[in-house]
mmCIF file with all atom_site columns, C-alpha atoms in Angstrom:
data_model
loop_
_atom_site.group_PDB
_atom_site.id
_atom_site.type_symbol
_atom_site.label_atom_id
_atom_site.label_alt_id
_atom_site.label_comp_id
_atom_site.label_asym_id
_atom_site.label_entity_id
_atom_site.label_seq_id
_atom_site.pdbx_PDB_ins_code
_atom_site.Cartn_x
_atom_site.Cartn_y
_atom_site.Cartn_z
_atom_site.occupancy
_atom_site.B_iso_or_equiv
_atom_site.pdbx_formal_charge
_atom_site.auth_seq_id
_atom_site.auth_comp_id
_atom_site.auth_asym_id
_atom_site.auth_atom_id
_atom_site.pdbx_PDB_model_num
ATOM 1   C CA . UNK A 1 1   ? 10.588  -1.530  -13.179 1.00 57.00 ? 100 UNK A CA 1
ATOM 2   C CA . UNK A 1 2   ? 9.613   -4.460  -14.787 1.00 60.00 ? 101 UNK A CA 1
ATOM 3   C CA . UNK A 1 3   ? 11.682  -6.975  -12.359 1.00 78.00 ? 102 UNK A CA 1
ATOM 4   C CA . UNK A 1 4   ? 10.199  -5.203  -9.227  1.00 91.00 ? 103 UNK A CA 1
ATOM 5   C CA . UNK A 1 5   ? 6.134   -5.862  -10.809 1.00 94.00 ? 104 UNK A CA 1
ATOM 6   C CA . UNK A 1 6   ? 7.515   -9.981  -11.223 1.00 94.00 ? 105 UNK A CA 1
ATOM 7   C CA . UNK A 1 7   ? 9.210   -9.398  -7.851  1.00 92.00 ? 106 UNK A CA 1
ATOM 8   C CA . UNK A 1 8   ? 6.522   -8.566  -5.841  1.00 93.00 ? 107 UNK A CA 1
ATOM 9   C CA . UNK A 1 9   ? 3.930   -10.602 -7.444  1.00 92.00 ? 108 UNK A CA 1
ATOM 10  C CA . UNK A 1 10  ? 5.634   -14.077 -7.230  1.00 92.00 ? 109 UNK A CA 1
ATOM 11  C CA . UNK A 1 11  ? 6.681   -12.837 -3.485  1.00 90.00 ? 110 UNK A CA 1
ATOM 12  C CA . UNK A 1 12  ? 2.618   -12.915 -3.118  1.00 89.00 ? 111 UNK A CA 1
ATOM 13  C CA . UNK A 1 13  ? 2.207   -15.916 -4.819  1.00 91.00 ? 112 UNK A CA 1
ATOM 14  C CA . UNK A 1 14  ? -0.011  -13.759 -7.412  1.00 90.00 ? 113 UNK A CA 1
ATOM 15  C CA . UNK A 1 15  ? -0.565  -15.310 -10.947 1.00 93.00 ? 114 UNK A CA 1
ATOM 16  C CA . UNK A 1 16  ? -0.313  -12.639 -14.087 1.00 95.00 ? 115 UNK A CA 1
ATOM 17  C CA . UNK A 1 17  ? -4.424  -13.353 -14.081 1.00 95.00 ? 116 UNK A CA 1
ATOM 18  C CA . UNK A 1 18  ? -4.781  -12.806 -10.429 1.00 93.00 ? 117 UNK A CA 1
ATOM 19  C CA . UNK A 1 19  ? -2.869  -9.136  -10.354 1.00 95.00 ? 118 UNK A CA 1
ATOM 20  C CA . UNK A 1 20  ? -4.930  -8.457  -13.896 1.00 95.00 ? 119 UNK A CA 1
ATOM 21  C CA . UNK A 1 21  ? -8.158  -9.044  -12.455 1.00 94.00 ? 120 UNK A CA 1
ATOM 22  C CA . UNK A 1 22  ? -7.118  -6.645  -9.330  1.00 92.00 ? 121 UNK A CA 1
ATOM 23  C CA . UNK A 1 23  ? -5.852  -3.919  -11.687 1.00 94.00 ? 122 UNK A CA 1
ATOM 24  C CA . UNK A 1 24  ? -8.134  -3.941  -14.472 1.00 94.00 ? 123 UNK A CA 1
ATOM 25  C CA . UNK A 1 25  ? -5.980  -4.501  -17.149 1.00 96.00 ? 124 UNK A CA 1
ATOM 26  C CA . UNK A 1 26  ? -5.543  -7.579  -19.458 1.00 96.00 ? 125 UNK A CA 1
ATOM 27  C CA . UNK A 1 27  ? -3.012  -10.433 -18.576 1.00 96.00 ? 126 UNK A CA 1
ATOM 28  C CA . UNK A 1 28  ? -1.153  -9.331  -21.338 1.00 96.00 ? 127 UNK A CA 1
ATOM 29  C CA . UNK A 1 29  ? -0.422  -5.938  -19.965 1.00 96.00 ? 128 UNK A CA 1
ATOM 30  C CA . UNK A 1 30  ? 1.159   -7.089  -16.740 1.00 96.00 ? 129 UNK A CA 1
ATOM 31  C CA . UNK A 1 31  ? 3.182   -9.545  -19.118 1.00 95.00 ? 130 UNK A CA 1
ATOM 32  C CA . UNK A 1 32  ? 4.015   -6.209  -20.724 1.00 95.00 ? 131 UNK A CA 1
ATOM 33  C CA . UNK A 1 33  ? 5.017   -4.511  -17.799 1.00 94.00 ? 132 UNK A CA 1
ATOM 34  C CA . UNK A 1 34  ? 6.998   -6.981  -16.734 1.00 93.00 ? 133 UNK A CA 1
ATOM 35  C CA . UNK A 1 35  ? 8.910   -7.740  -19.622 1.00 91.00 ? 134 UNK A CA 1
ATOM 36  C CA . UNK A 1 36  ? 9.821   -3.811  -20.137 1.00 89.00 ? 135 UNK A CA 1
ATOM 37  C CA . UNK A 1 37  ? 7.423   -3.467  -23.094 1.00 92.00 ? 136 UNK A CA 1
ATOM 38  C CA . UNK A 1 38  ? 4.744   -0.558  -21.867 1.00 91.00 ? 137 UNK A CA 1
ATOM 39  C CA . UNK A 1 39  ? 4.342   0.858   -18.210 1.00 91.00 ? 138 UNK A CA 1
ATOM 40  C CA . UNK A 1 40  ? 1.667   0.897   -16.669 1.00 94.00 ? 139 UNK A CA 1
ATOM 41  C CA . UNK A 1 41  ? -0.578  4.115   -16.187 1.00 92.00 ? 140 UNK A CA 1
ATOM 42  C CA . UNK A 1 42  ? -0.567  6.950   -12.833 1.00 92.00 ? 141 UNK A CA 1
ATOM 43  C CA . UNK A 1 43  ? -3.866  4.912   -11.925 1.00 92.00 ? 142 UNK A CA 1
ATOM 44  C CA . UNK A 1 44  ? -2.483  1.207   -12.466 1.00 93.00 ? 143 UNK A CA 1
ATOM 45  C CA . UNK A 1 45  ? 0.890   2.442   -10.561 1.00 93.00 ? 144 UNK A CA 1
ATOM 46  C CA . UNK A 1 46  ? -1.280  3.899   -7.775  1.00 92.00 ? 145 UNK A CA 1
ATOM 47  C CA . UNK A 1 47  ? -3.260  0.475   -7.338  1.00 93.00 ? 146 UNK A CA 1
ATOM 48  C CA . UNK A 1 48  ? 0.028   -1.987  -7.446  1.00 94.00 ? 147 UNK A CA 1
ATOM 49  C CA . UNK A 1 49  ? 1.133   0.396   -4.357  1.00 90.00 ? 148 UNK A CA 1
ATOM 50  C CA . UNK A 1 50  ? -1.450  -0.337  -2.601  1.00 88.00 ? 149 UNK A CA 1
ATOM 51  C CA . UNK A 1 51  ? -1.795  -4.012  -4.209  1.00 90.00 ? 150 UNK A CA 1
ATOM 52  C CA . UNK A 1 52  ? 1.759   -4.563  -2.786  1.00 89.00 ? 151 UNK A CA 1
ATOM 53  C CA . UNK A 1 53  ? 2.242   -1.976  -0.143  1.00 85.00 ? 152 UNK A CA 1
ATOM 54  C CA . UNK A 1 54  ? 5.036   -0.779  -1.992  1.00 88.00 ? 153 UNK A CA 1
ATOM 55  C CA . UNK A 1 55  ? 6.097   3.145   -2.704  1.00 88.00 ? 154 UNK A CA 1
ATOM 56  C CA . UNK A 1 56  ? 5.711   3.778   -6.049  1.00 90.00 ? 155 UNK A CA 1
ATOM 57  C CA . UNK A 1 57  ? 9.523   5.074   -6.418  1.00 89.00 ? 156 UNK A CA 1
ATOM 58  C CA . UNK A 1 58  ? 10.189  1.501   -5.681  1.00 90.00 ? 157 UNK A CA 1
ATOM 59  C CA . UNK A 1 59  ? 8.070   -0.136  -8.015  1.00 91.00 ? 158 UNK A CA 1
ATOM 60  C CA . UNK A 1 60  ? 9.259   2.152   -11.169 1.00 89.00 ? 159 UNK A CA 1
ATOM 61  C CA . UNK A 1 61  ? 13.121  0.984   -9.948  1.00 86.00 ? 160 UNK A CA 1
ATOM 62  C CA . UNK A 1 62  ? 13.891  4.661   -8.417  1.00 86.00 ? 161 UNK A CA 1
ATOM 63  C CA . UNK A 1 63  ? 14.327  3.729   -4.721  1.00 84.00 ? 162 UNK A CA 1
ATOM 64  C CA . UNK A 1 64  ? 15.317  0.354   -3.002  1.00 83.00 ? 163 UNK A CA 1
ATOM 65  C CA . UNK A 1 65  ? 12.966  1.149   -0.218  1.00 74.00 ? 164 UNK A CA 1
ATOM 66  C CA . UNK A 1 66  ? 10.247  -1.703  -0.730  1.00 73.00 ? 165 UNK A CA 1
ATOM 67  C CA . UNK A 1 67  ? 7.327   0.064   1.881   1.00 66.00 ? 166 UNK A CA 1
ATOM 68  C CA . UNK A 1 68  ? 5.160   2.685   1.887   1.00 56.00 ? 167 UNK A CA 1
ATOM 69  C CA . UNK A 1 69  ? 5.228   2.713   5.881   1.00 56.00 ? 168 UNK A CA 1
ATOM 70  C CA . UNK A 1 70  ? 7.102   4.565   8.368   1.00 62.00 ? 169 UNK A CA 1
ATOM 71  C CA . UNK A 1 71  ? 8.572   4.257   11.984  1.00 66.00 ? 170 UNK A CA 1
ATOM 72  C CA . UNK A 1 72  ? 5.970   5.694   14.426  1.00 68.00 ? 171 UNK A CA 1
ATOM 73  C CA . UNK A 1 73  ? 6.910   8.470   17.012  1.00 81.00 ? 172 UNK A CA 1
ATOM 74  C CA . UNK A 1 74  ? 7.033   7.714   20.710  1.00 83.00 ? 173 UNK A CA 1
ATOM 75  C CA . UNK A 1 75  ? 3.646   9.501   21.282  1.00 86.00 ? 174 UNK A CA 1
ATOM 76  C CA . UNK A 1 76  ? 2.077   7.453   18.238  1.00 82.00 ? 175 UNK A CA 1
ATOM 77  C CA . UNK A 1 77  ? 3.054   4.188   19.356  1.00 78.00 ? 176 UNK A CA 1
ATOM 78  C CA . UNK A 1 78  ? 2.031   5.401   22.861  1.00 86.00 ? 177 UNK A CA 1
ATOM 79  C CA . UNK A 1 79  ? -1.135  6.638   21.259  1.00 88.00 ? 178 UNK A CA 1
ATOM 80  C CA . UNK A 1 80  ? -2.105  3.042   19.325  1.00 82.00 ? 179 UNK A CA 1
ATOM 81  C CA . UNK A 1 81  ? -1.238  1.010   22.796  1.00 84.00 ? 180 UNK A CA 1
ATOM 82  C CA . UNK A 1 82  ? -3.522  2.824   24.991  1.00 88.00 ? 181 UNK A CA 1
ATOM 83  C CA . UNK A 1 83  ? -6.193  2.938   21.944  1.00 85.00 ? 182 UNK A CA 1
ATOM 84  C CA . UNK A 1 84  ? -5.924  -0.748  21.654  1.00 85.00 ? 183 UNK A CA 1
ATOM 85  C CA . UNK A 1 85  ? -6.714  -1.253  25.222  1.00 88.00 ? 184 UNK A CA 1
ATOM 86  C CA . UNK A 1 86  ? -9.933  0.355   25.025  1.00 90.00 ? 185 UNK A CA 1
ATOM 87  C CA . UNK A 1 87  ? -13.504 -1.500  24.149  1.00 92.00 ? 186 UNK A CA 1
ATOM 88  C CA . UNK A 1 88  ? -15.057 -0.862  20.959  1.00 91.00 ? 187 UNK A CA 1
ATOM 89  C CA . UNK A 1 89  ? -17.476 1.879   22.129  1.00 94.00 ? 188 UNK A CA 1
ATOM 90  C CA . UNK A 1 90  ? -14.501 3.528   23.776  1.00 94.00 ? 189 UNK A CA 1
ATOM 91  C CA . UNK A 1 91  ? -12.877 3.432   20.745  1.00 90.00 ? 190 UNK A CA 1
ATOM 92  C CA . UNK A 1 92  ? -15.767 5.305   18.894  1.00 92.00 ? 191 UNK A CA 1
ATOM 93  C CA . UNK A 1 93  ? -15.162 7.734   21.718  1.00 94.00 ? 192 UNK A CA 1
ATOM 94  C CA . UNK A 1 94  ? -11.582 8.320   21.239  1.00 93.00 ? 193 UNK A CA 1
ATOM 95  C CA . UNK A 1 95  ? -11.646 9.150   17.883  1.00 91.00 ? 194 UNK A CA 1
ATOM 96  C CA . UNK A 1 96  ? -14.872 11.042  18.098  1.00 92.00 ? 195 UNK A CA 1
ATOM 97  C CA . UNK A 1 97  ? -12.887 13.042  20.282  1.00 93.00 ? 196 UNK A CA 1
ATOM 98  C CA . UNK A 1 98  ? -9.915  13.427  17.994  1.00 90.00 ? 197 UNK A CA 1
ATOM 99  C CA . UNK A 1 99  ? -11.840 14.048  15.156  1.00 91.00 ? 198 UNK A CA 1
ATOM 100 C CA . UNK A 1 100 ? -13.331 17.419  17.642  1.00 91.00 ? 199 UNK A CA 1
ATOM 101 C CA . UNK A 1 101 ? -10.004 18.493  18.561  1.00 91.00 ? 200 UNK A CA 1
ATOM 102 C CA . UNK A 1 102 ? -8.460  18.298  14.659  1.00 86.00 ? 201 UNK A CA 1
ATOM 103 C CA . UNK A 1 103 ? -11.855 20.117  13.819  1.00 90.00 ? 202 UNK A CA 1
ATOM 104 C CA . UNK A 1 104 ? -11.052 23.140  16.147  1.00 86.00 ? 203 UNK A CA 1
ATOM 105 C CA . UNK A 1 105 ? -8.046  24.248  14.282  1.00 74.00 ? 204 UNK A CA 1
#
């Protein structure tokens, strides 16, 4: 795990500082976690995901798949195109009506 943390941040250009500050941990900690000294906690491993848009198997070394993100379906990327084409207060509309048809069930 601790290669991936010192992977990701110098792939961001992040100082130790920089990822402490976003975390809320000391600057010693991430030097911790990346030398292999402590691990971070559930709430500091849930923030780095997001930090670095990484899954959380990859970050602890337990998968070599580096995103959190999936291939989207036919109908999805259908979906997002004609979304995107709409104006902002059509957009509103759109999901408006989404959120009315996922509320039916």
């Amino acid at each position: 795990m601790e290669n991936r943390i010192r992977e990701l941040r110098k792939q961001r250009h992040m100082s130790q500082i920089y990822l402490s500050i976003e975390l809320e941990v000391s600057q010693e900690s991430i030097s911790a976690y990346e030398n292999g000294k402590c691990y971070p906690s559930f709430q500091s491993l849930l923030k780095l995901s997001e930090i670095f848009n990484s899954s959380i198997d990859y970050i602890m070394g337990l998968s070599d798949k580096n995103s959190t993100s999936r291939q989207l379906t036919d109908s999805e990327n259908e979906c997002l195109s004609l979304f995107n084409r709409l104006d902002e207060a059509d957009k509103i509309r759109a999901i408006s009506y989404m959120q009315g048809l996922y509320d039916k069930k």
